[in-house]
Amino acid sequence: NAGVTQTPKFRILKIGQSMTLQCTQDMNHNYMYWYRQDPGMGLKLIYYSVGAGITDKGEVPNGYNVSRSTTEDFPLRLELAAPSQTSVYFCASSYPQGGGWQQYFGPGTRLTVT
Amino acid sequence: QKEVEQNSGPLSVPEGAIASLNCTYSDRGSQSFFWYRQYSGKSPELIMSIYSNGDKEDGRFTAQLNKASQYVSLLIRDSQPSDSATYLCAVIPAYGNNRLAFGKGNQVVVIP
C-alpha cells in the first residue's frame, strides 16, 4: 500500500490565485481529514469526511472547500489565496484499530502565498 | 480552555536519560489518546495510542493515562539522538466524528 499520498509537495501561489491540493489513500478508509500546521504550532482541522459524498467543517474552514466523490480521493480547494493561508497542509485517513481510531498522515504540501 | 494543552517549552535531555512529556485535555468524555512524533519538515508519525487508564509500554516508550485528572504523558527511556523531534499529543473528543484535537507539541532535543 502507498498509504496516504499528497500532491504537490511544494507550491508558491500569488495572492488571489486558486489551486487544488490532492489527497489519495489506498487503504479503503472511510474517514479522511485535512489539517494545516503553522510554524511552531499543532495541527488545526480544516475539513473532514466520514465517507464518499459526506463532508463537514473543522476548526478553520474559511477560504477552503472540499469534495469527496470517491472513498480514495479528498481534494482541498483554495479559492482566492491569501498570505494567511501560507502553511503546511496534511491530509490524513483513519480506521478503527485496537479499540480506537488511528489516523495516518500523508507527507504534506508546503504552500506559500505571496 | 484549549482542548489539548502541552505547556512545556523545549526539553533537552542527555543521551541515555528519560524524557518526560505531559499533556492535559478538557473533554472529560474523551476515550482515545495518541502521541505523534514529528521530525522537522516531515508529517506526524503515530508512536503510541492509549485508551484505558494506566500505563502502556512499547519498546522505549511508555504512555500513561489518568482520565480522572484528564492527563496523559509520554516517557522516552534511554533517549537517543534519533528521538530529537517534536512530540504532539492528540485526543479524540467524545463529540465530532473521530476528529483529532492536537496540542501544539513539545520539542525534545537529545544531547549526545
mmCIF file with all atom_site columns, C-alpha atoms in Angstrom:
data_model
loop_
_atom_site.group_PDB
_atom_site.id
_atom_site.type_symbol
_atom_site.label_atom_id
_atom_site.label_alt_id
_atom_site.label_comp_id
_atom_site.label_asym_id
_atom_site.label_entity_id
_atom_site.label_seq_id
_atom_site.pdbx_PDB_ins_code
_atom_site.Cartn_x
_atom_site.Cartn_y
_atom_site.Cartn_z
_atom_site.occupancy
_atom_site.B_iso_or_equiv
_atom_site.pdbx_formal_charge
_atom_site.auth_seq_id
_atom_site.auth_comp_id
_atom_site.auth_asym_id
_atom_site.auth_atom_id
_atom_site.pdbx_PDB_model_num
ATOM 1   C CA . ASN A 1 1   ? 0.000   0.000  0.000  1.00 0.00 ? 1   ASN A CA 1
ATOM 2   C CA . ALA A 1 2   ? 1.173   3.527  -0.785 1.00 0.00 ? 2   ALA A CA 1
ATOM 3   C CA . GLY A 1 3   ? -0.811  4.809  2.204  1.00 0.00 ? 3   GLY A CA 1
ATOM 4   C CA . VAL A 1 4   ? -1.796  8.477  2.029  1.00 0.00 ? 4   VAL A CA 1
ATOM 5   C CA . THR A 1 5   ? -0.287  10.425 -0.842 1.00 0.00 ? 5   THR A CA 1
ATOM 6   C CA . GLN A 1 6   ? -0.404  14.171 -1.430 1.00 0.00 ? 6   GLN A CA 1
ATOM 7   C CA . THR A 1 7   ? 0.467   16.348 -4.396 1.00 0.00 ? 7   THR A CA 1
ATOM 8   C CA . PRO A 1 8   ? 2.134   18.729 -4.916 1.00 0.00 ? 8   PRO A CA 1
ATOM 9   C CA . LYS A 1 9   ? 4.902   18.704 -2.288 1.00 0.00 ? 9   LYS A CA 1
ATOM 10  C CA . PHE A 1 10  ? 5.570   22.410 -2.649 1.00 0.00 ? 10  PHE A CA 1
ATOM 11  C CA . ARG A 1 11  ? 3.701   25.294 -4.250 1.00 0.00 ? 11  ARG A CA 1
ATOM 12  C CA . ILE A 1 12  ? 4.005   29.047 -4.414 1.00 0.00 ? 12  ILE A CA 1
ATOM 13  C CA . LEU A 1 13  ? 0.825   30.990 -5.178 1.00 0.00 ? 13  LEU A CA 1
ATOM 14  C CA . LYS A 1 14  ? 0.210   34.628 -5.791 1.00 0.00 ? 14  LYS A CA 1
ATOM 15  C CA . ILE A 1 15  ? -2.487  36.399 -3.806 1.00 0.00 ? 15  ILE A CA 1
ATOM 16  C CA . GLY A 1 16  ? -5.884  35.780 -5.394 1.00 0.00 ? 16  GLY A CA 1
ATOM 17  C CA . GLN A 1 17  ? -4.891  32.622 -7.264 1.00 0.00 ? 17  GLN A CA 1
ATOM 18  C CA . SER A 1 18  ? -6.670  29.314 -6.738 1.00 0.00 ? 18  SER A CA 1
ATOM 19  C CA . MET A 1 19  ? -5.405  25.777 -6.512 1.00 0.00 ? 19  MET A CA 1
ATOM 20  C CA . THR A 1 20  ? -6.376  22.254 -5.514 1.00 0.00 ? 20  THR A CA 1
ATOM 21  C CA . LEU A 1 21  ? -4.327  20.129 -3.143 1.00 0.00 ? 21  LEU A CA 1
ATOM 22  C CA . GLN A 1 22  ? -4.716  16.469 -3.981 1.00 0.00 ? 22  GLN A CA 1
ATOM 23  C CA . CYS A 1 23  ? -5.001  13.651 -1.443 1.00 0.00 ? 23  CYS A CA 1
ATOM 24  C CA . THR A 1 24  ? -5.427  9.954  -2.170 1.00 0.00 ? 24  THR A CA 1
ATOM 25  C CA . GLN A 1 25  ? -5.421  6.904  0.070  1.00 0.00 ? 25  GLN A CA 1
ATOM 26  C CA . ASP A 1 26  ? -5.418  3.273  -0.989 1.00 0.00 ? 26  ASP A CA 1
ATOM 27  C CA . MET A 1 27  ? -6.408  1.709  2.345  1.00 0.00 ? 27  MET A CA 1
ATOM 28  C CA . ASN A 1 28  ? -10.161 1.928  1.860  1.00 0.00 ? 28  ASN A CA 1
ATOM 29  C CA . HIS A 1 29  ? -10.531 4.183  4.899  1.00 0.00 ? 29  HIS A CA 1
ATOM 30  C CA . ASN A 1 30  ? -13.874 5.915  5.204  1.00 0.00 ? 30  ASN A CA 1
ATOM 31  C CA . TYR A 1 31  ? -12.641 8.821  7.303  1.00 0.00 ? 31  TYR A CA 1
ATOM 32  C CA . MET A 1 32  ? -10.383 11.461 5.789  1.00 0.00 ? 32  MET A CA 1
ATOM 33  C CA . TYR A 1 33  ? -9.158  14.803 7.098  1.00 0.00 ? 33  TYR A CA 1
ATOM 34  C CA . TRP A 1 34  ? -7.364  17.967 6.073  1.00 0.00 ? 34  TRP A CA 1
ATOM 35  C CA . TYR A 1 35  ? -5.163  19.821 8.566  1.00 0.00 ? 35  TYR A CA 1
ATOM 36  C CA . ARG A 1 36  ? -2.961  22.849 8.404  1.00 0.00 ? 36  ARG A CA 1
ATOM 37  C CA . GLN A 1 37  ? 0.105   23.396 10.530 1.00 0.00 ? 37  GLN A CA 1
ATOM 38  C CA . ASP A 1 38  ? 1.608   26.817 11.042 1.00 0.00 ? 38  ASP A CA 1
ATOM 39  C CA . PRO A 1 39  ? 5.223   27.155 12.262 1.00 0.00 ? 39  PRO A CA 1
ATOM 40  C CA . GLY A 1 40  ? 5.649   26.062 15.896 1.00 0.00 ? 40  GLY A CA 1
ATOM 41  C CA . MET A 1 41  ? 2.009   25.114 16.218 1.00 0.00 ? 41  MET A CA 1
ATOM 42  C CA . GLY A 1 42  ? -0.038  21.967 16.350 1.00 0.00 ? 42  GLY A CA 1
ATOM 43  C CA . LEU A 1 43  ? -2.390  20.857 13.620 1.00 0.00 ? 43  LEU A CA 1
ATOM 44  C CA . LYS A 1 44  ? -5.736  22.509 13.046 1.00 0.00 ? 44  LYS A CA 1
ATOM 45  C CA . LEU A 1 45  ? -8.569  20.693 11.319 1.00 0.00 ? 45  LEU A CA 1
ATOM 46  C CA . ILE A 1 46  ? -9.873  22.362 8.158  1.00 0.00 ? 46  ILE A CA 1
ATOM 47  C CA . TYR A 1 47  ? -12.409 19.841 6.843  1.00 0.00 ? 47  TYR A CA 1
ATOM 48  C CA . TYR A 1 48  ? -13.152 16.193 7.279  1.00 0.00 ? 48  TYR A CA 1
ATOM 49  C CA . SER A 1 49  ? -15.212 13.467 5.601  1.00 0.00 ? 49  SER A CA 1
ATOM 50  C CA . VAL A 1 50  ? -16.804 10.350 7.025  1.00 0.00 ? 50  VAL A CA 1
ATOM 51  C CA . GLY A 1 51  ? -17.364 8.772  3.641  1.00 0.00 ? 51  GLY A CA 1
ATOM 52  C CA . ALA A 1 52  ? -17.936 9.425  -0.033 1.00 0.00 ? 52  ALA A CA 1
ATOM 53  C CA . GLY A 1 53  ? -20.386 12.271 -0.512 1.00 0.00 ? 53  GLY A CA 1
ATOM 54  C CA . ILE A 1 54  ? -20.203 13.458 3.119  1.00 0.00 ? 54  ILE A CA 1
ATOM 55  C CA . THR A 1 55  ? -18.034 16.351 4.286  1.00 0.00 ? 55  THR A CA 1
ATOM 56  C CA . ASP A 1 56  ? -18.078 18.709 7.250  1.00 0.00 ? 56  ASP A CA 1
ATOM 57  C CA . LYS A 1 57  ? -16.233 21.746 8.539  1.00 0.00 ? 57  LYS A CA 1
ATOM 58  C CA . GLY A 1 58  ? -13.477 21.630 11.100 1.00 0.00 ? 58  GLY A CA 1
ATOM 59  C CA . GLU A 1 59  ? -11.983 24.442 13.173 1.00 0.00 ? 59  GLU A CA 1
ATOM 60  C CA . VAL A 1 60  ? -10.654 26.643 10.353 1.00 0.00 ? 60  VAL A CA 1
ATOM 61  C CA . PRO A 1 61  ? -12.708 26.105 7.158  1.00 0.00 ? 61  PRO A CA 1
ATOM 62  C CA . ASN A 1 62  ? -12.853 29.675 5.871  1.00 0.00 ? 62  ASN A CA 1
ATOM 63  C CA . GLY A 1 63  ? -11.204 30.090 2.469  1.00 0.00 ? 63  GLY A CA 1
ATOM 64  C CA . TYR A 1 64  ? -11.280 26.370 1.678  1.00 0.00 ? 64  TYR A CA 1
ATOM 65  C CA . ASN A 1 65  ? -13.615 23.869 0.069  1.00 0.00 ? 65  ASN A CA 1
ATOM 66  C CA . VAL A 1 66  ? -13.588 20.104 -0.227 1.00 0.00 ? 66  VAL A CA 1
ATOM 67  C CA . SER A 1 67  ? -15.364 17.339 -2.073 1.00 0.00 ? 67  SER A CA 1
ATOM 68  C CA . ARG A 1 68  ? -15.412 13.571 -1.622 1.00 0.00 ? 68  ARG A CA 1
ATOM 69  C CA . SER A 1 69  ? -16.738 11.815 -4.701 1.00 0.00 ? 69  SER A CA 1
ATOM 70  C CA . THR A 1 70  ? -14.845 8.564  -4.045 1.00 0.00 ? 70  THR A CA 1
ATOM 71  C CA . THR A 1 71  ? -13.525 6.737  -0.991 1.00 0.00 ? 71  THR A CA 1
ATOM 72  C CA . GLU A 1 72  ? -9.945  7.216  -2.204 1.00 0.00 ? 72  GLU A CA 1
ATOM 73  C CA . ASP A 1 73  ? -9.790  10.926 -3.004 1.00 0.00 ? 73  ASP A CA 1
ATOM 74  C CA . PHE A 1 74  ? -10.302 14.006 -0.843 1.00 0.00 ? 74  PHE A CA 1
ATOM 75  C CA . PRO A 1 75  ? -9.111  17.161 -2.632 1.00 0.00 ? 75  PRO A CA 1
ATOM 76  C CA . LEU A 1 76  ? -8.835  20.521 -0.869 1.00 0.00 ? 76  LEU A CA 1
ATOM 77  C CA . ARG A 1 77  ? -9.601  23.633 -2.892 1.00 0.00 ? 77  ARG A CA 1
ATOM 78  C CA . LEU A 1 78  ? -8.212  27.070 -2.073 1.00 0.00 ? 78  LEU A CA 1
ATOM 79  C CA . GLU A 1 79  ? -10.117 29.926 -3.651 1.00 0.00 ? 79  GLU A CA 1
ATOM 80  C CA . LEU A 1 80  ? -8.607  33.426 -3.738 1.00 0.00 ? 80  LEU A CA 1
ATOM 81  C CA . ALA A 1 81  ? -5.393  32.548 -1.925 1.00 0.00 ? 81  ALA A CA 1
ATOM 82  C CA . ALA A 1 82  ? -4.323  34.889 0.894  1.00 0.00 ? 82  ALA A CA 1
ATOM 83  C CA . PRO A 1 83  ? -0.985  35.210 2.756  1.00 0.00 ? 83  PRO A CA 1
ATOM 84  C CA . SER A 1 84  ? -2.728  33.828 5.871  1.00 0.00 ? 84  SER A CA 1
ATOM 85  C CA . GLN A 1 85  ? -3.045  30.511 4.043  1.00 0.00 ? 85  GLN A CA 1
ATOM 86  C CA . THR A 1 86  ? 0.717   30.079 3.929  1.00 0.00 ? 86  THR A CA 1
ATOM 87  C CA . SER A 1 87  ? 1.152   26.846 5.850  1.00 0.00 ? 87  SER A CA 1
ATOM 88  C CA . VAL A 1 88  ? 1.894   23.151 5.607  1.00 0.00 ? 88  VAL A CA 1
ATOM 89  C CA . TYR A 1 89  ? -1.160  21.090 4.735  1.00 0.00 ? 89  TYR A CA 1
ATOM 90  C CA . PHE A 1 90  ? -1.543  17.494 5.818  1.00 0.00 ? 90  PHE A CA 1
ATOM 91  C CA . CYS A 1 91  ? -4.131  15.007 4.683  1.00 0.00 ? 91  CYS A CA 1
ATOM 92  C CA . ALA A 1 92  ? -4.938  12.021 6.880  1.00 0.00 ? 92  ALA A CA 1
ATOM 93  C CA . SER A 1 93  ? -7.162  8.976  6.882  1.00 0.00 ? 93  SER A CA 1
ATOM 94  C CA . SER A 1 94  ? -8.298  6.807  9.740  1.00 0.00 ? 94  SER A CA 1
ATOM 95  C CA . TYR A 1 95  ? -9.767  3.439  10.590 1.00 0.00 ? 95  TYR A CA 1
ATOM 96  C CA . PRO A 1 96  ? -10.699 1.631  13.803 1.00 0.00 ? 96  PRO A CA 1
ATOM 97  C CA . GLN A 1 97  ? -7.927  -0.423 15.397 1.00 0.00 ? 97  GLN A CA 1
ATOM 98  C CA . GLY A 1 98  ? -7.267  -1.759 18.875 1.00 0.00 ? 98  GLY A CA 1
ATOM 99  C CA . GLY A 1 99  ? -10.312 -0.153 20.449 1.00 0.00 ? 99  GLY A CA 1
ATOM 100 C CA . GLY A 1 100 ? -9.900  3.257  18.887 1.00 0.00 ? 100 GLY A CA 1
ATOM 101 C CA . TRP A 1 101 ? -9.455  5.175  15.688 1.00 0.00 ? 101 TRP A CA 1
ATOM 102 C CA . GLN A 1 102 ? -5.933  5.823  14.465 1.00 0.00 ? 102 GLN A CA 1
ATOM 103 C CA . GLN A 1 103 ? -5.043  8.476  11.929 1.00 0.00 ? 103 GLN A CA 1
ATOM 104 C CA . TYR A 1 104 ? -2.264  8.175  9.415  1.00 0.00 ? 104 TYR A CA 1
ATOM 105 C CA . PHE A 1 105 ? -0.837  11.182 7.635  1.00 0.00 ? 105 PHE A CA 1
ATOM 106 C CA . GLY A 1 106 ? 0.362   11.971 4.160  1.00 0.00 ? 106 GLY A CA 1
ATOM 107 C CA . PRO A 1 107 ? 3.736   13.690 3.595  1.00 0.00 ? 107 PRO A CA 1
ATOM 108 C CA . GLY A 1 108 ? 2.270   17.185 3.409  1.00 0.00 ? 108 GLY A CA 1
ATOM 109 C CA . THR A 1 109 ? 2.119   20.081 0.971  1.00 0.00 ? 109 THR A CA 1
ATOM 110 C CA . ARG A 1 110 ? 4.104   23.212 1.794  1.00 0.00 ? 110 ARG A CA 1
ATOM 111 C CA . LEU A 1 111 ? 2.219   26.217 0.433  1.00 0.00 ? 111 LEU A CA 1
ATOM 112 C CA . THR A 1 112 ? 3.469   29.783 0.272  1.00 0.00 ? 112 THR A CA 1
ATOM 113 C CA . VAL A 1 113 ? 1.173   32.642 -0.748 1.00 0.00 ? 113 VAL A CA 1
ATOM 114 C CA . THR A 1 114 ? 2.936   35.879 -1.718 1.00 0.00 ? 114 THR A CA 1
ATOM 115 C CA . GLN B 2 1   ? -9.911  26.419 27.563 1.00 0.00 ? 1   GLN B CA 1
ATOM 116 C CA . LYS B 2 2   ? -7.966  24.632 24.856 1.00 0.00 ? 2   LYS B CA 1
ATOM 117 C CA . GLU B 2 3   ? -8.990  21.078 24.052 1.00 0.00 ? 3   GLU B CA 1
ATOM 118 C CA . VAL B 2 4   ? -5.418  19.788 24.397 1.00 0.00 ? 4   VAL B CA 1
ATOM 119 C CA . GLU B 2 5   ? -2.613  21.584 26.182 1.00 0.00 ? 5   GLU B CA 1
ATOM 120 C CA . GLN B 2 6   ? 1.081   20.951 26.113 1.00 0.00 ? 6   GLN B CA 1
ATOM 121 C CA . ASN B 2 7   ? 2.675   23.757 28.033 1.00 0.00 ? 7   ASN B CA 1
ATOM 122 C CA . SER B 2 8   ? 6.275   22.732 28.486 1.00 0.00 ? 8   SER B CA 1
ATOM 123 C CA . GLY B 2 9   ? 8.949   24.501 26.492 1.00 0.00 ? 9   GLY B CA 1
ATOM 124 C CA . PRO B 2 10  ? 11.723  22.705 24.578 1.00 0.00 ? 10  PRO B CA 1
ATOM 125 C CA . LEU B 2 11  ? 13.141  19.767 26.539 1.00 0.00 ? 11  LEU B CA 1
ATOM 126 C CA . SER B 2 12  ? 16.853  18.992 26.423 1.00 0.00 ? 12  SER B CA 1
ATOM 127 C CA . VAL B 2 13  ? 17.924  15.606 27.764 1.00 0.00 ? 13  VAL B CA 1
ATOM 128 C CA . PRO B 2 14  ? 21.293  13.852 27.770 1.00 0.00 ? 14  PRO B CA 1
ATOM 129 C CA . GLU B 2 15  ? 21.598  10.716 25.687 1.00 0.00 ? 15  GLU B CA 1
ATOM 130 C CA . GLY B 2 16  ? 20.507  7.710  27.742 1.00 0.00 ? 16  GLY B CA 1
ATOM 131 C CA . ALA B 2 17  ? 18.280  9.725  30.081 1.00 0.00 ? 17  ALA B CA 1
ATOM 132 C CA . ILE B 2 18  ? 14.482  9.664  30.388 1.00 0.00 ? 18  ILE B CA 1
ATOM 133 C CA . ALA B 2 19  ? 12.445  12.314 28.592 1.00 0.00 ? 19  ALA B CA 1
ATOM 134 C CA . SER B 2 20  ? 9.046   13.055 30.143 1.00 0.00 ? 20  SER B CA 1
ATOM 135 C CA . LEU B 2 21  ? 6.267   14.846 28.283 1.00 0.00 ? 21  LEU B CA 1
ATOM 136 C CA . ASN B 2 22  ? 2.887   15.885 29.656 1.00 0.00 ? 22  ASN B CA 1
ATOM 137 C CA . CYS B 2 23  ? -0.472  16.738 28.158 1.00 0.00 ? 23  CYS B CA 1
ATOM 138 C CA . THR B 2 24  ? -3.860  17.714 29.585 1.00 0.00 ? 24  THR B CA 1
ATOM 139 C CA . TYR B 2 25  ? -7.220  17.688 27.833 1.00 0.00 ? 25  TYR B CA 1
ATOM 140 C CA . SER B 2 26  ? -10.523 19.396 28.502 1.00 0.00 ? 26  SER B CA 1
ATOM 141 C CA . ASP B 2 27  ? -13.217 16.957 27.316 1.00 0.00 ? 27  ASP B CA 1
ATOM 142 C CA . ARG B 2 28  ? -13.836 14.508 30.153 1.00 0.00 ? 28  ARG B CA 1
ATOM 143 C CA . GLY B 2 29  ? -15.637 12.158 27.751 1.00 0.00 ? 29  GLY B CA 1
ATOM 144 C CA . SER B 2 30  ? -12.554 11.615 25.571 1.00 0.00 ? 30  SER B CA 1
ATOM 145 C CA . GLN B 2 31  ? -11.707 7.948  25.080 1.00 0.00 ? 31  GLN B CA 1
ATOM 146 C CA . SER B 2 32  ? -8.758  7.849  22.675 1.00 0.00 ? 32  SER B CA 1
ATOM 147 C CA . PHE B 2 33  ? -5.326  9.363  23.189 1.00 0.00 ? 33  PHE B CA 1
ATOM 148 C CA . PHE B 2 34  ? -2.301  9.426  20.966 1.00 0.00 ? 34  PHE B CA 1
ATOM 149 C CA . TRP B 2 35  ? 1.288   10.569 20.806 1.00 0.00 ? 35  TRP B CA 1
ATOM 150 C CA . TYR B 2 36  ? 2.744   11.513 17.462 1.00 0.00 ? 36  TYR B CA 1
ATOM 151 C CA . ARG B 2 37  ? 6.373   12.186 16.677 1.00 0.00 ? 37  ARG B CA 1
ATOM 152 C CA . GLN B 2 38  ? 7.171   14.795 14.039 1.00 0.00 ? 38  GLN B CA 1
ATOM 153 C CA . TYR B 2 39  ? 10.622  15.358 12.638 1.00 0.00 ? 39  TYR B CA 1
ATOM 154 C CA . SER B 2 40  ? 11.343  18.766 11.184 1.00 0.00 ? 40  SER B CA 1
ATOM 155 C CA . GLY B 2 41  ? 9.763   19.095 7.737  1.00 0.00 ? 41  GLY B CA 1
ATOM 156 C CA . LYS B 2 42  ? 8.007   15.725 7.985  1.00 0.00 ? 42  LYS B CA 1
ATOM 157 C CA . SER B 2 43  ? 4.489   14.551 8.706  1.00 0.00 ? 43  SER B CA 1
ATOM 158 C CA . PRO B 2 44  ? 3.351   13.327 12.131 1.00 0.00 ? 44  PRO B CA 1
ATOM 159 C CA . GLU B 2 45  ? 4.048   9.661  12.816 1.00 0.00 ? 45  GLU B CA 1
ATOM 160 C CA . LEU B 2 46  ? 1.936   7.718  15.297 1.00 0.00 ? 46  LEU B CA 1
ATOM 161 C CA . ILE B 2 47  ? 4.102   6.224  18.048 1.00 0.00 ? 47  ILE B CA 1
ATOM 162 C CA . MET B 2 48  ? 1.654   5.435  20.848 1.00 0.00 ? 48  MET B CA 1
ATOM 163 C CA . SER B 2 49  ? -2.047  5.067  21.384 1.00 0.00 ? 49  SER B CA 1
ATOM 164 C CA . ILE B 2 50  ? -3.752  4.512  24.735 1.00 0.00 ? 50  ILE B CA 1
ATOM 165 C CA . TYR B 2 51  ? -7.415  4.035  25.552 1.00 0.00 ? 51  TYR B CA 1
ATOM 166 C CA . SER B 2 52  ? -7.627  2.969  29.218 1.00 0.00 ? 52  SER B CA 1
ATOM 167 C CA . ASN B 2 53  ? -6.221  4.236  32.491 1.00 0.00 ? 53  ASN B CA 1
ATOM 168 C CA . GLY B 2 54  ? -2.746  3.128  33.418 1.00 0.00 ? 54  GLY B CA 1
ATOM 169 C CA . ASP B 2 55  ? 0.480   2.544  31.571 1.00 0.00 ? 55  ASP B CA 1
ATOM 170 C CA . LYS B 2 56  ? 1.135   1.171  28.114 1.00 0.00 ? 56  LYS B CA 1
ATOM 171 C CA . GLU B 2 57  ? 4.656   0.272  27.102 1.00 0.00 ? 57  GLU B CA 1
ATOM 172 C CA . ASP B 2 58  ? 6.046   -0.170 23.613 1.00 0.00 ? 58  ASP B CA 1
ATOM 173 C CA . GLY B 2 59  ? 9.794   -0.551 23.420 1.00 0.00 ? 59  GLY B CA 1
ATOM 174 C CA . ARG B 2 60  ? 11.420  2.531  24.936 1.00 0.00 ? 60  ARG B CA 1
ATOM 175 C CA . PHE B 2 61  ? 8.122   4.427  25.003 1.00 0.00 ? 61  PHE B CA 1
ATOM 176 C CA . THR B 2 62  ? 5.568   4.391  27.825 1.00 0.00 ? 62  THR B CA 1
ATOM 177 C CA . ALA B 2 63  ? 2.278   6.232  27.673 1.00 0.00 ? 63  ALA B CA 1
ATOM 178 C CA . GLN B 2 64  ? 0.416   6.940  30.898 1.00 0.00 ? 64  GLN B CA 1
ATOM 179 C CA . LEU B 2 65  ? -3.268  7.883  31.088 1.00 0.00 ? 65  LEU B CA 1
ATOM 180 C CA . ASN B 2 66  ? -5.221  9.238  34.037 1.00 0.00 ? 66  ASN B CA 1
ATOM 181 C CA . LYS B 2 67  ? -8.774  10.026 32.967 1.00 0.00 ? 67  LYS B CA 1
ATOM 182 C CA . ALA B 2 68  ? -9.790  11.328 36.406 1.00 0.00 ? 68  ALA B CA 1
ATOM 183 C CA . SER B 2 69  ? -7.102  14.001 36.173 1.00 0.00 ? 69  SER B CA 1
ATOM 184 C CA . GLN B 2 70  ? -7.535  14.380 32.391 1.00 0.00 ? 70  GLN B CA 1
ATOM 185 C CA . TYR B 2 71  ? -3.850  13.866 31.941 1.00 0.00 ? 71  TYR B CA 1
ATOM 186 C CA . VAL B 2 72  ? -1.746  11.822 29.542 1.00 0.00 ? 72  VAL B CA 1
ATOM 187 C CA . SER B 2 73  ? 2.026   11.564 29.477 1.00 0.00 ? 73  SER B CA 1
ATOM 188 C CA . LEU B 2 74  ? 4.804   10.030 27.427 1.00 0.00 ? 74  LEU B CA 1
ATOM 189 C CA . LEU B 2 75  ? 8.093   8.705  28.774 1.00 0.00 ? 75  LEU B CA 1
ATOM 190 C CA . ILE B 2 76  ? 11.020  8.010  26.491 1.00 0.00 ? 76  ILE B CA 1
ATOM 191 C CA . ARG B 2 77  ? 13.591  5.786  28.178 1.00 0.00 ? 77  ARG B CA 1
ATOM 192 C CA . ASP B 2 78  ? 17.242  5.559  27.130 1.00 0.00 ? 78  ASP B CA 1
ATOM 193 C CA . SER B 2 79  ? 16.820  8.629  24.928 1.00 0.00 ? 79  SER B CA 1
ATOM 194 C CA . GLN B 2 80  ? 18.720  8.553  21.652 1.00 0.00 ? 80  GLN B CA 1
ATOM 195 C CA . PRO B 2 81  ? 19.695  11.410 19.323 1.00 0.00 ? 81  PRO B CA 1
ATOM 196 C CA . SER B 2 82  ? 17.181  9.977  16.836 1.00 0.00 ? 82  SER B CA 1
ATOM 197 C CA . ASP B 2 83  ? 14.445  10.812 19.375 1.00 0.00 ? 83  ASP B CA 1
ATOM 198 C CA . SER B 2 84  ? 15.090  14.524 18.784 1.00 0.00 ? 84  SER B CA 1
ATOM 199 C CA . ALA B 2 85  ? 11.781  15.696 17.341 1.00 0.00 ? 85  ALA B CA 1
ATOM 200 C CA . THR B 2 86  ? 8.546   17.429 18.235 1.00 0.00 ? 86  THR B CA 1
ATOM 201 C CA . TYR B 2 87  ? 6.035   15.279 20.086 1.00 0.00 ? 87  TYR B CA 1
ATOM 202 C CA . LEU B 2 88  ? 2.360   16.024 19.548 1.00 0.00 ? 88  LEU B CA 1
ATOM 203 C CA . CYS B 2 89  ? -0.334  14.927 21.973 1.00 0.00 ? 89  CYS B CA 1
ATOM 204 C CA . ALA B 2 90  ? -3.693  14.242 20.312 1.00 0.00 ? 90  ALA B CA 1
ATOM 205 C CA . VAL B 2 91  ? -7.097  13.366 21.703 1.00 0.00 ? 91  VAL B CA 1
ATOM 206 C CA . ILE B 2 92  ? -10.362 12.281 20.113 1.00 0.00 ? 92  ILE B CA 1
ATOM 207 C CA . PRO B 2 93  ? -13.091 14.203 21.980 1.00 0.00 ? 93  PRO B CA 1
ATOM 208 C CA . ALA B 2 94  ? -16.362 12.466 22.765 1.00 0.00 ? 94  ALA B CA 1
ATOM 209 C CA . TYR B 2 95  ? -18.084 14.516 20.066 1.00 0.00 ? 95  TYR B CA 1
ATOM 210 C CA . GLY B 2 96  ? -17.131 15.164 16.461 1.00 0.00 ? 96  GLY B CA 1
ATOM 211 C CA . ASN B 2 97  ? -16.741 12.141 14.214 1.00 0.00 ? 97  ASN B CA 1
ATOM 212 C CA . ASN B 2 98  ? -13.392 10.806 15.371 1.00 0.00 ? 98  ASN B CA 1
ATOM 213 C CA . ARG B 2 99  ? -11.571 14.012 14.613 1.00 0.00 ? 99  ARG B CA 1
ATOM 214 C CA . LEU B 2 100 ? -8.283  14.581 16.424 1.00 0.00 ? 100 LEU B CA 1
ATOM 215 C CA . ALA B 2 101 ? -7.609  17.620 18.588 1.00 0.00 ? 101 ALA B CA 1
ATOM 216 C CA . PHE B 2 102 ? -3.879  18.341 18.792 1.00 0.00 ? 102 PHE B CA 1
ATOM 217 C CA . GLY B 2 103 ? -1.703  20.095 21.296 1.00 0.00 ? 103 GLY B CA 1
ATOM 218 C CA . LYS B 2 104 ? 0.919   22.472 19.938 1.00 0.00 ? 104 LYS B CA 1
ATOM 219 C CA . GLY B 2 105 ? 3.696   19.982 20.583 1.00 0.00 ? 105 GLY B CA 1
ATOM 220 C CA . ASN B 2 106 ? 6.856   19.761 22.661 1.00 0.00 ? 106 ASN B CA 1
ATOM 221 C CA . GLN B 2 107 ? 10.288  19.810 21.117 1.00 0.00 ? 107 GLN B CA 1
ATOM 222 C CA . VAL B 2 108 ? 12.726  17.262 22.504 1.00 0.00 ? 108 VAL B CA 1
ATOM 223 C CA . VAL B 2 109 ? 16.465  17.598 21.927 1.00 0.00 ? 109 VAL B CA 1
ATOM 224 C CA . VAL B 2 110 ? 18.668  14.675 22.927 1.00 0.00 ? 110 VAL B CA 1
ATOM 225 C CA . ILE B 2 111 ? 22.245  15.771 23.549 1.00 0.00 ? 111 ILE B CA 1
ATOM 226 C CA . PRO B 2 112 ? 24.922  13.177 22.718 1.00 0.00 ? 112 PRO B CA 1
#
